[in-house]
Coordinates of C-alpha atoms in Angstrom, one line a residue:
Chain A
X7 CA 154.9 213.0 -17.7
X8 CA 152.9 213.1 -14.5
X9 CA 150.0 210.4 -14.0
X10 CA 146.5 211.0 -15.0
X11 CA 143.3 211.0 -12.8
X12 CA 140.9 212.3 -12.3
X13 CA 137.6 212.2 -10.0
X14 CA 134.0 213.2 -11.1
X15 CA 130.7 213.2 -9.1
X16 CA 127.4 213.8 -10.6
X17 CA 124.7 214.3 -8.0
X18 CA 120.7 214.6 -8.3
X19 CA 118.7 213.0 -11.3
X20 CA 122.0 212.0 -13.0
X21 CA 122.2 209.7 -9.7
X22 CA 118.9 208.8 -9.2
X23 CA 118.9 207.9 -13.2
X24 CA 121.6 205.1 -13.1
X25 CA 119.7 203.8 -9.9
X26 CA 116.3 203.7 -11.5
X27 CA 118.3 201.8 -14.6
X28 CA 120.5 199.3 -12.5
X29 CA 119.0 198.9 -9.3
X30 CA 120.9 199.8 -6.1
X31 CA 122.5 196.9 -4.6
X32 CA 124.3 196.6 -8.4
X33 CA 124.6 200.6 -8.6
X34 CA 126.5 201.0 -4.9
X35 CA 128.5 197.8 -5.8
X36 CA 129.5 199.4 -9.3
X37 CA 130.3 203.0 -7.0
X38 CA 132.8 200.9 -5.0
X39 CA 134.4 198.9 -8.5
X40 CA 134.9 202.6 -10.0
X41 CA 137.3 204.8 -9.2
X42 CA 136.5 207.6 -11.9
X43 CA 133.0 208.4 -9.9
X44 CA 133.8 209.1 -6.1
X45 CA 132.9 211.3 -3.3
X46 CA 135.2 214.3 -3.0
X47 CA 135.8 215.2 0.3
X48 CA 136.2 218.8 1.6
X49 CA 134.6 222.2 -0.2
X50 CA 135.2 222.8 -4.0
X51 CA 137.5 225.7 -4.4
X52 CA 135.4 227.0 -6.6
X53 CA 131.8 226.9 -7.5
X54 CA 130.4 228.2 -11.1
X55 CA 126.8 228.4 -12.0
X56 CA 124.7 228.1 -15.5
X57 CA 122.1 230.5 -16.5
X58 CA 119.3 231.0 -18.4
X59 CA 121.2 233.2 -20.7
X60 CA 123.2 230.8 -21.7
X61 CA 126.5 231.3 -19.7
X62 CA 128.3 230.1 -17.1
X63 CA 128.7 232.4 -14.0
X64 CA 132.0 232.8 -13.9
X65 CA 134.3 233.1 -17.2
X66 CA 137.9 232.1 -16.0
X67 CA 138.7 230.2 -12.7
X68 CA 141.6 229.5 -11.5
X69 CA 142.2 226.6 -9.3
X70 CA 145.4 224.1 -7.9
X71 CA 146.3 220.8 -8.7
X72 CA 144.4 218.6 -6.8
X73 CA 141.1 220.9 -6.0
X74 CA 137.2 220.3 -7.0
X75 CA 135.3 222.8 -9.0
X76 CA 131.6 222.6 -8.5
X77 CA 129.1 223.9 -11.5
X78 CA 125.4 224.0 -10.3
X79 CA 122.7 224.2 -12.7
X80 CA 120.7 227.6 -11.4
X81 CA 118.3 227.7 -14.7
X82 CA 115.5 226.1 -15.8
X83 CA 117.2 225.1 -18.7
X84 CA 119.4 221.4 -19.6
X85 CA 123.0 221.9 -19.6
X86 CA 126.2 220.3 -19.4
X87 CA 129.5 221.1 -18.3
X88 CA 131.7 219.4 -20.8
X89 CA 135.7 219.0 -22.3
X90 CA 135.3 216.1 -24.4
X91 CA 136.5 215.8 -27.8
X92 CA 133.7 213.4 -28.4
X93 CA 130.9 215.7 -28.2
X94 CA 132.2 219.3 -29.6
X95 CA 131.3 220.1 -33.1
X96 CA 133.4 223.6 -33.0
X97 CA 136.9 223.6 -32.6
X98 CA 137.2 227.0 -30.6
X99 CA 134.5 225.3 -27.6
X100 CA 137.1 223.4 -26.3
X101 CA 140.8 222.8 -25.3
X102 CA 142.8 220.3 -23.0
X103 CA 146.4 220.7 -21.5
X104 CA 148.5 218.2 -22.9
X105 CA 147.9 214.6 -21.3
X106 CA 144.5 215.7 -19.5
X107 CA 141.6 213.4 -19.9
X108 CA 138.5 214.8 -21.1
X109 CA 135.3 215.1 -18.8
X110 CA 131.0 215.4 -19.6
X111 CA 128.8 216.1 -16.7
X112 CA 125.8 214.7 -19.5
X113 CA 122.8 216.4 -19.2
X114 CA 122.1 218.6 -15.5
X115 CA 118.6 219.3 -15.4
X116 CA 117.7 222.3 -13.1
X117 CA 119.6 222.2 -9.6
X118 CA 121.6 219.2 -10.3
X119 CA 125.5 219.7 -9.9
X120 CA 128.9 218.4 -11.2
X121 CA 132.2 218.2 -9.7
X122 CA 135.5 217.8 -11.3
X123 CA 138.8 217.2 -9.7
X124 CA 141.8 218.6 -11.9
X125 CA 145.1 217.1 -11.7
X126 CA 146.7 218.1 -14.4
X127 CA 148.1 221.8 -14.5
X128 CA 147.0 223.9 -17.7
X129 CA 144.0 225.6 -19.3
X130 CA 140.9 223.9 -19.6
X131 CA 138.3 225.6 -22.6
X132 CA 134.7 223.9 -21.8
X133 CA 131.5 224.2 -23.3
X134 CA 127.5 223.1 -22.7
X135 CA 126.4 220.7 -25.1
X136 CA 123.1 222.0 -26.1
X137 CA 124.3 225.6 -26.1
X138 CA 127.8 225.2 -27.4
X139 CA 127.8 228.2 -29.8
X140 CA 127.1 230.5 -26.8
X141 CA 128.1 228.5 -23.6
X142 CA 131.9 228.6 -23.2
X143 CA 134.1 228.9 -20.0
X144 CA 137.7 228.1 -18.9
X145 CA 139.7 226.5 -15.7
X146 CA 143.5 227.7 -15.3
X147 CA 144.8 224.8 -13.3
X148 CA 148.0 225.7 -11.9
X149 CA 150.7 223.5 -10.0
X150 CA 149.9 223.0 -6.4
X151 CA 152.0 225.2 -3.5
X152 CA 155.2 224.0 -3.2
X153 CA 155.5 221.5 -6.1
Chain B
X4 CA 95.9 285.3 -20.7
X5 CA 93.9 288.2 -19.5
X6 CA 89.9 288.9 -20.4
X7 CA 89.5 291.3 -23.3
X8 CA 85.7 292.0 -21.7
X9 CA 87.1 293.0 -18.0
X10 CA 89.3 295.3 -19.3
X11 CA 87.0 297.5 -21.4
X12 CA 85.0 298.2 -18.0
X13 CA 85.8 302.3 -17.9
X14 CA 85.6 304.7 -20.5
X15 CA 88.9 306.9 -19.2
X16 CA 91.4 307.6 -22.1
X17 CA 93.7 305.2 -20.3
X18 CA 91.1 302.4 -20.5
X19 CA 90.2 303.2 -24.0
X20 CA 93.9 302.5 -24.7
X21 CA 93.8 299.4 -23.2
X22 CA 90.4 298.6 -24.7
X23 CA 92.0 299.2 -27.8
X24 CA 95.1 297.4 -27.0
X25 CA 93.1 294.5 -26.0
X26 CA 90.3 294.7 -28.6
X27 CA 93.9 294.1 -31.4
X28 CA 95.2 291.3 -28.9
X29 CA 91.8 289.2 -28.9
X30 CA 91.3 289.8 -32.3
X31 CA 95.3 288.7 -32.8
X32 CA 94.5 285.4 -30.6
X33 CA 91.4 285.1 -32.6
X34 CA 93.1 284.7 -35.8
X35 CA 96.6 282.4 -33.7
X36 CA 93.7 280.3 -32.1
X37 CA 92.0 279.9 -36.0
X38 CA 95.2 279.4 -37.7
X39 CA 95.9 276.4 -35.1
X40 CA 93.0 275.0 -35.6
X41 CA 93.6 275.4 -39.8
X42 CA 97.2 273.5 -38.1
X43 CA 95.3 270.6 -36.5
X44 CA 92.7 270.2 -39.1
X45 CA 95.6 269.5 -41.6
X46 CA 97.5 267.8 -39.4
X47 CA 94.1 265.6 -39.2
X48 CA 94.0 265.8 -42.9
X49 CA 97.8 264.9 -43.4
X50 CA 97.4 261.9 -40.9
X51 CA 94.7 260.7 -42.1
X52 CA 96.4 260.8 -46.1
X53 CA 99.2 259.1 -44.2
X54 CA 97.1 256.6 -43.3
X55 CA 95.4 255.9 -46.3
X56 CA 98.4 255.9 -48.6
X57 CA 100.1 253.8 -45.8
X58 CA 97.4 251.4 -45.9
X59 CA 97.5 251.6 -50.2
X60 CA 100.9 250.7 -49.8
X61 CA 100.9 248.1 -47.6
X62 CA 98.2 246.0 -50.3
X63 CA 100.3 246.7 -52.7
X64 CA 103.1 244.8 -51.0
X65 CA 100.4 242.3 -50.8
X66 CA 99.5 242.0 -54.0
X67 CA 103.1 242.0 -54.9
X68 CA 104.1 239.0 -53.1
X69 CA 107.0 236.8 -55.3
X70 CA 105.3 233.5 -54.2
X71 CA 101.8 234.2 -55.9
X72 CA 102.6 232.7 -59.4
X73 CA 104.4 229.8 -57.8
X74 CA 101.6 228.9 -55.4
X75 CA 99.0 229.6 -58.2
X76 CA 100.2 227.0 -60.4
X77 CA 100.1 224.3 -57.3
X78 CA 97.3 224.9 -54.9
X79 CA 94.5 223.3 -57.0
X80 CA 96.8 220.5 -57.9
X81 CA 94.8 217.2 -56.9
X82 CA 97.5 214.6 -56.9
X83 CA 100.9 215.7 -56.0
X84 CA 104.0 214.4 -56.5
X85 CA 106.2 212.4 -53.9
X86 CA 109.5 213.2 -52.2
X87 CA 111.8 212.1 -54.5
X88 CA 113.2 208.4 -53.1
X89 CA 110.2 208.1 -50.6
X90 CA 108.5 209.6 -47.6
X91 CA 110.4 210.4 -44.7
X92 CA 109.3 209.9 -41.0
X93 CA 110.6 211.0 -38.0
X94 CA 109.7 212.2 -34.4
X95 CA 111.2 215.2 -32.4
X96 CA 111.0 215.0 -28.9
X97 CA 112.3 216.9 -25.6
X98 CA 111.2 215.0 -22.2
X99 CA 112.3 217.5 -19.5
X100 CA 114.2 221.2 -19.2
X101 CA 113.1 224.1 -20.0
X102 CA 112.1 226.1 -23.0
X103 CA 113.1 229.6 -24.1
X104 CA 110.2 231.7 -24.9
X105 CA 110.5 234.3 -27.3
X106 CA 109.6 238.1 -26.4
X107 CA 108.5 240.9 -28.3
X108 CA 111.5 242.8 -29.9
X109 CA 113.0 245.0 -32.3
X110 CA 114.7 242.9 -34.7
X111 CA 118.5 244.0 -35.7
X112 CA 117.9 244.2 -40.0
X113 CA 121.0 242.0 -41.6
X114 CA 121.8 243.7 -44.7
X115 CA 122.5 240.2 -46.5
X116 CA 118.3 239.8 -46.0
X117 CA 117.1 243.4 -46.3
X118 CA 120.0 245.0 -48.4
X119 CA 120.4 249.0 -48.0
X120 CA 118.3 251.5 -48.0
X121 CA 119.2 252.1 -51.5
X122 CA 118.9 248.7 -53.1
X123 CA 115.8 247.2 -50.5
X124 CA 115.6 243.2 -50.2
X125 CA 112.7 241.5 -49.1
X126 CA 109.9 244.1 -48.4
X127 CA 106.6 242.2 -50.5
X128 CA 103.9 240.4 -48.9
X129 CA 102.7 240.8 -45.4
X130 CA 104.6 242.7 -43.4
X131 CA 105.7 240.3 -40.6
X132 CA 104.8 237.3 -42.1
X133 CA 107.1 237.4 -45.9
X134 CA 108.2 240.9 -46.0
X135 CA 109.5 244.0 -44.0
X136 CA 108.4 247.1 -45.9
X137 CA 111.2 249.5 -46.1
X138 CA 109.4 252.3 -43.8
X139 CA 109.0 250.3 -41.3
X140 CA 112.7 249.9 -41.4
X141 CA 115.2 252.3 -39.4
X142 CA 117.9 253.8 -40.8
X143 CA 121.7 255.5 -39.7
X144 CA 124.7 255.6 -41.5
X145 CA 123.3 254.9 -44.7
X146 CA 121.8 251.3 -43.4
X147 CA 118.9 249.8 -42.1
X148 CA 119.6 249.2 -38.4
X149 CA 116.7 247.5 -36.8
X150 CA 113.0 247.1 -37.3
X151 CA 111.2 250.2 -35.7
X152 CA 108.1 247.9 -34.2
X153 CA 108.5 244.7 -32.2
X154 CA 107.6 241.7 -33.6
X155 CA 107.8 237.9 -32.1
X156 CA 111.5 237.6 -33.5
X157 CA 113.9 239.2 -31.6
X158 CA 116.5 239.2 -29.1
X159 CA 114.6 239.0 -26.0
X160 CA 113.4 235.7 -24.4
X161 CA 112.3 234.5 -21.2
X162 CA 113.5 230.7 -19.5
X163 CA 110.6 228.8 -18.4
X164 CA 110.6 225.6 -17.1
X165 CA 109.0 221.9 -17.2
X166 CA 109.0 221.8 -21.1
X167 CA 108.1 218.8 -22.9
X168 CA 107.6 218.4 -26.6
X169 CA 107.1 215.4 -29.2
X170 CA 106.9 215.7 -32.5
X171 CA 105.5 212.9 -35.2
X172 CA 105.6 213.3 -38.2
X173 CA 105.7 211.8 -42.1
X174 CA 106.8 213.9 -45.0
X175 CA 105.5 212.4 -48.5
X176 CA 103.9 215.2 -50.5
X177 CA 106.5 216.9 -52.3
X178 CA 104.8 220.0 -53.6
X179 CA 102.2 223.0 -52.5
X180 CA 98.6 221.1 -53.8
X181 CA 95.0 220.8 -53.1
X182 CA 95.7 217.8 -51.3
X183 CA 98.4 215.7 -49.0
X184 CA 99.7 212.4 -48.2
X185 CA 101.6 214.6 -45.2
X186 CA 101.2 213.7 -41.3
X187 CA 101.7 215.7 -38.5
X188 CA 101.1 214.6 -34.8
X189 CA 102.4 217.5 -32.0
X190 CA 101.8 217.9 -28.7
X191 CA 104.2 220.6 -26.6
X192 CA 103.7 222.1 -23.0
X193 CA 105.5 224.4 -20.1
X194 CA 105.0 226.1 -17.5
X195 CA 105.7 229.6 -15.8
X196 CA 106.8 230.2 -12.2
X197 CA 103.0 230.1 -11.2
X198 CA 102.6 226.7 -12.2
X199 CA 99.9 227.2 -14.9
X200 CA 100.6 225.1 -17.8
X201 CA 100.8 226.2 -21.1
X202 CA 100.1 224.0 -24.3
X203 CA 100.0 223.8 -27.9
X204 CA 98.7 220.7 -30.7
X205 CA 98.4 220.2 -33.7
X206 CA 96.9 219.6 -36.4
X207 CA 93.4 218.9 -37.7
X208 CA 94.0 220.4 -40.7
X209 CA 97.9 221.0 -42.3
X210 CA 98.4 224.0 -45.1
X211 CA 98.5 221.8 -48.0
X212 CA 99.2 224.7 -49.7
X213 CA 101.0 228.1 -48.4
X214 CA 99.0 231.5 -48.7
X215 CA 101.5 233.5 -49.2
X216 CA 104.7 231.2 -49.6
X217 CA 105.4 227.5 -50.1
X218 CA 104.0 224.9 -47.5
X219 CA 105.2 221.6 -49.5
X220 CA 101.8 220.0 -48.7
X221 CA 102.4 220.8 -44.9
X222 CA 105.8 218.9 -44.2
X223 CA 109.3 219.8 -45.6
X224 CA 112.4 218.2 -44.9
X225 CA 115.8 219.0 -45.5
X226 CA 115.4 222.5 -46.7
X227 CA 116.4 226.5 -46.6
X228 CA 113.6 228.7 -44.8
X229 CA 113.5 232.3 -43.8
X230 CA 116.0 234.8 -44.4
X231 CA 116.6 235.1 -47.9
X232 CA 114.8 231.9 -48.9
X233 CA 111.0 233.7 -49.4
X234 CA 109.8 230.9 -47.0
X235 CA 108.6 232.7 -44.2
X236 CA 109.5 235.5 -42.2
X237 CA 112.5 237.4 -43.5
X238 CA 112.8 238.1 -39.7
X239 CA 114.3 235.1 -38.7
X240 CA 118.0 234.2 -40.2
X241 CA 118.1 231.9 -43.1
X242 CA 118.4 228.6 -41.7
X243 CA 118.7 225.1 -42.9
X244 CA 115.9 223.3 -41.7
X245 CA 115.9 219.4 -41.1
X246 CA 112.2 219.1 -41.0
X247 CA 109.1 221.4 -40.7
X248 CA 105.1 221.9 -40.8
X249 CA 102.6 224.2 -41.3
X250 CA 98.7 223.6 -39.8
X251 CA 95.7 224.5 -37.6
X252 CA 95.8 223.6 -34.2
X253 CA 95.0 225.2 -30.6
X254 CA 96.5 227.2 -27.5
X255 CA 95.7 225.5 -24.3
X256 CA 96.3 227.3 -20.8
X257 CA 96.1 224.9 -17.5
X258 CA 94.3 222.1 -20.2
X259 CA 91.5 224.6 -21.6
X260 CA 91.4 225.7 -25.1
X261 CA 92.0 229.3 -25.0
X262 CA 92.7 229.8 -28.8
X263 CA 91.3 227.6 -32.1
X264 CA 91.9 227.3 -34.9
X265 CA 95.4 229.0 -34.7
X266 CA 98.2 228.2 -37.8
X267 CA 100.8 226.6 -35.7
X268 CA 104.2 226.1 -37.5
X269 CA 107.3 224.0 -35.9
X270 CA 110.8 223.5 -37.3
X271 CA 113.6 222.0 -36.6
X272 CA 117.0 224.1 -37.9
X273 CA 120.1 224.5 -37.4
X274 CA 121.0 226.7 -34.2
X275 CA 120.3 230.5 -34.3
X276 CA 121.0 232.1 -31.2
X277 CA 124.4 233.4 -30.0
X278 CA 126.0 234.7 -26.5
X279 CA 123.0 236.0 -24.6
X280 CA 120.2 233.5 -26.4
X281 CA 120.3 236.9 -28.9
X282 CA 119.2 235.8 -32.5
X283 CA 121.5 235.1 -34.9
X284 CA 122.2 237.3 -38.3
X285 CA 122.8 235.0 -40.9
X286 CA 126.9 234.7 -40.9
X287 CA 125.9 233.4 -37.0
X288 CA 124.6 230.6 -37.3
X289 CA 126.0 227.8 -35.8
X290 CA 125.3 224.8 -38.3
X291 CA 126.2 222.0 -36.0
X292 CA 123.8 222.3 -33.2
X293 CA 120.1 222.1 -34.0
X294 CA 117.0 223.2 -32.2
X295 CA 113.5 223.5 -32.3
X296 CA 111.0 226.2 -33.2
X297 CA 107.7 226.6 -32.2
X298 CA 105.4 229.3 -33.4
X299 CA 102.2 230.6 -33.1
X300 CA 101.9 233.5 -34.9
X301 CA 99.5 237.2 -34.8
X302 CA 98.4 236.6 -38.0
X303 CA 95.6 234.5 -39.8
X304 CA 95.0 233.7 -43.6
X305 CA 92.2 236.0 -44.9
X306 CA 88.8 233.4 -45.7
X307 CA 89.2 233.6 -49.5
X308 CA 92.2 235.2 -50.3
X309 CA 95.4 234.3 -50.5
X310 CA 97.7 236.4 -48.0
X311 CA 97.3 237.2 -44.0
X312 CA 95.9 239.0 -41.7
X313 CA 96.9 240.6 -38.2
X314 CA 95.3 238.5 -35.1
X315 CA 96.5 238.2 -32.0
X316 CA 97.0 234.7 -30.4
X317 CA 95.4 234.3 -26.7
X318 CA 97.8 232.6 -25.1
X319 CA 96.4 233.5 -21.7
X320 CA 100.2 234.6 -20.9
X321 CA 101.2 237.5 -19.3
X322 CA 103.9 239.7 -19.3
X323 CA 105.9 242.0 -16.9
X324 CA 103.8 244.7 -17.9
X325 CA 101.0 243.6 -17.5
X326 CA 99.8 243.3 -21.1
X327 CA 99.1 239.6 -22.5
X328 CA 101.5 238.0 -24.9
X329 CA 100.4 237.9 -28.0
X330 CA 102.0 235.1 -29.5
X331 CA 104.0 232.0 -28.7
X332 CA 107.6 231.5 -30.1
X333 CA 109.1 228.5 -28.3
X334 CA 112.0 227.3 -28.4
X335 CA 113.4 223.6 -27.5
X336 CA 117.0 222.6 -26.8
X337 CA 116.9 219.7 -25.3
X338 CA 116.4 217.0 -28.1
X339 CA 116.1 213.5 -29.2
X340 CA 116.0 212.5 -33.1
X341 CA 115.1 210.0 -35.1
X342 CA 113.7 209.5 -38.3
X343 CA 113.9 207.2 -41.2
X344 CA 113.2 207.1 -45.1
X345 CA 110.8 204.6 -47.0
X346 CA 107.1 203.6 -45.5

């Protein structure tokens, strides 16, 4: 079975949130001490947006091993970008490849983005929280070049 | 058309032909241009009759409404019973996002609400408000397809941002009465792309008792509205509802009153929208997600009597073409719950 990780990195008032609520000496100190929340480096090789019509732009992307996706939020609306057993209430919102770990952006407010790094091959079914019977998408993570 | 008068100029055998000719044309358009206006006068007559028996019809409905003896036997009632096991409090609140706003629409008729065209459901009471009357209703295929006016509940909404909302509230009195132990305390604003800010509150005043269908002495909790239920607009689906109330507030625009009294009504339900934010018939709901509903409705209760009115809300609001909404249906997403049983 290969080894799971995987990288997340919230940006805008998801950020500035934990700051306000730690303080920043702790927060950047915390950053370093965590390896789940990280920089990625390099573009996303793919970006999807959210709507005001409750969607995400782009139904199905296919990505590698190993590369970002990006989801901004272009509405005015809350939403999240999430595969997490935790928080679906609908068995058909979501799905994991076998061995993946599950992700939650929590709650983007308009213009705020989250990236996720897959590294685990398979399809990923993923949902927003508030609009879960509506807002559904997938990832088709597929084995990098060469491996 | 040509003159009848300039063509009886000459006396020549010729002309008098013509003259002839044209004396049986005008008198021919003399009696086309009398039996069209015979035509429009009963068209007059047979719009008019339509109106009237239209308007006969639709206080009939009225007077019909299924809630009447119900409501009759509670609204004088001076002390009303309490929830059974105790009041229940709880706030509703949404600190940032946006709101949907609802626009006006043609709502899709669900024949599990409104039946068929042969065996009609729901069509008593004010149209709009508990009731659909079944002309109003289109029809193909042997069922009722959509309503054939828009109305505040409908498929079409509009994002707009900055929404806030909080929602305090007690529920004690069980029943409709003459008086309640019920509290309400709500406050919700957003904004359009402009920047004006748009606001409603309530109450100073809730519905102790419903005109036209139940109230519960302003607050409900835990119970079935719309749709089939009689409680409220057959227009919306029938939803579970976790808490709701009925009172008299105001419509603020950029912190001016710009409507009062209005009857402001807010639920929280289940989730009824699907793909597209379109709303939900009632085998689409989604019963593990909840939202909240805003609504300030065209319609007042008649001074007196016990059913509604048309009255369009001034929400200083206005829309792509140019006309002003007339109405506010507002919907929250973005939640935080709480409540609790006991005092």
């Amino acid at each position: 079975m290969s080894m799971i990780s995987f990288r997340a990195v919230f940006t805008g008032r998801a950020v500035r949130a934990v700051l306000g609520g730690l303080g920043g000496l702790v927060l950047w100190m915390s950053l370093i001490a965590a390896p789940a929340v990280a920089q990625t480096s390099g573009a996303p090789a793919a970006t999807i947006g959210m709507t005001n019509t409750l969607s995400f732009t782009k139904d199905t992307v296919r990505v590698e091993v190993g590369e970002t996706v990006r989801w901004k939020n272009n509405s005015v609306i809350v939403h999240t970008v999430t595969a997490d057993p935790e928080e679906a209430t609908m068995d058909e919102s979501m799905r994991l490849p076998e061995g993946a770990a599950s992700f939650h952006s929590g709650n983007l407010e308009p213009d705020e983005t989250f990236e996720y790094t897959f590294e685990t091959p398979g399809r990923y079914r993923y949902f927003c929280v508030p609009h879960e019977a509506a807002m559904r998408a997938t990832v088709i993570v597929e084995p990098a070049e060469g491996q | 058309m040509t003159c009848p008068q300039l063509v009886s100029v000459s006396l020549s055998s010729t002309q008098r032909s013509v003259r002839l000719r044209a004396g049986a044309f005008f008198q021919r358009g003399l009696l086309v241009l009398a039996g069209a206006l015979l035509l429009l006068l009963g068209a007059v007559d047979t719009a008019q009759a339509q109106d009237k028996k239209m308007k006969k019809m639709l206080m009939q409905l009225q007077e019909m409404n299924q809630a009447d003896g119900y409501l009759e036997a509670h609204r004088n009632i001076k002390e009303p019973l309490e929830l059974l096991g105790g009041p229940i409090s709880f706030t509703v609140e949404q600190n940032a996002g946006g709101v949907f706003v609802g626009l006006p629409d043609q709502r899709e008729l669900d024949s599990d609400v409104f039946g068929t065209p042969e065996m009609p459901r729901a069509f008593t009471g004010t149209p709009g408000v508990t009731g659909v009357p079944v002309p109003f209703r289109e029809v193909e295929n042997g069922q009722f397809t959509q309503l054939d006016r828009p109305t505040p509940f409908g498929d079409k909404s509009m994002a707009l941002p900055n929404g806030t909302m909080m929602l305090k509230a007690k529920d004690v009195t069980a029943t409709d009465a003459a008086t309640t132990k019920d509290e309400v305390k709500f406050k919700a604003s957003w904004e359009d792309k402009e920047g004006n800010t748009y606001a409603v509150r309530c109450c100073e005043m809730l519905a102790t008792a419903g005109p036209e269908f139940p109230t519960f002495g302003g607050v409900v909790t835990n119970h079935i509205l719309h749709g089939f239920s009689g409680i409220g607009t057959p227009l919306m689906p029938t939803e579970y509802t976790y808490a709701a109330f009925w009172g008299m507030g105001e419509v603020l625009k950029n912190g001016e009153v710009v409507d009062k009294p209005r009857v402001v009504h807010g639920m929280l339900t289940e989730y009824v929208r699907t793909e597209g934010y379109e709303l939900a018939s009632d085998s689409e709901v989604t019963p593990t997600r909840r939202h909240f509903h805003l609504m300030v409705a065209p319609f007042m209760p008649v001074q007196g009597e016990h059913k509604f009115e048309h009255d369009n809300v001034s929400t200083g609001f206005q829309l792509p073409n140019g006309k002003e909404l007339p109405f506010w249906h507002v919907m929250f997403e973005n939640l935080n719950i709480d409540s609790q049983r006991g005092e």
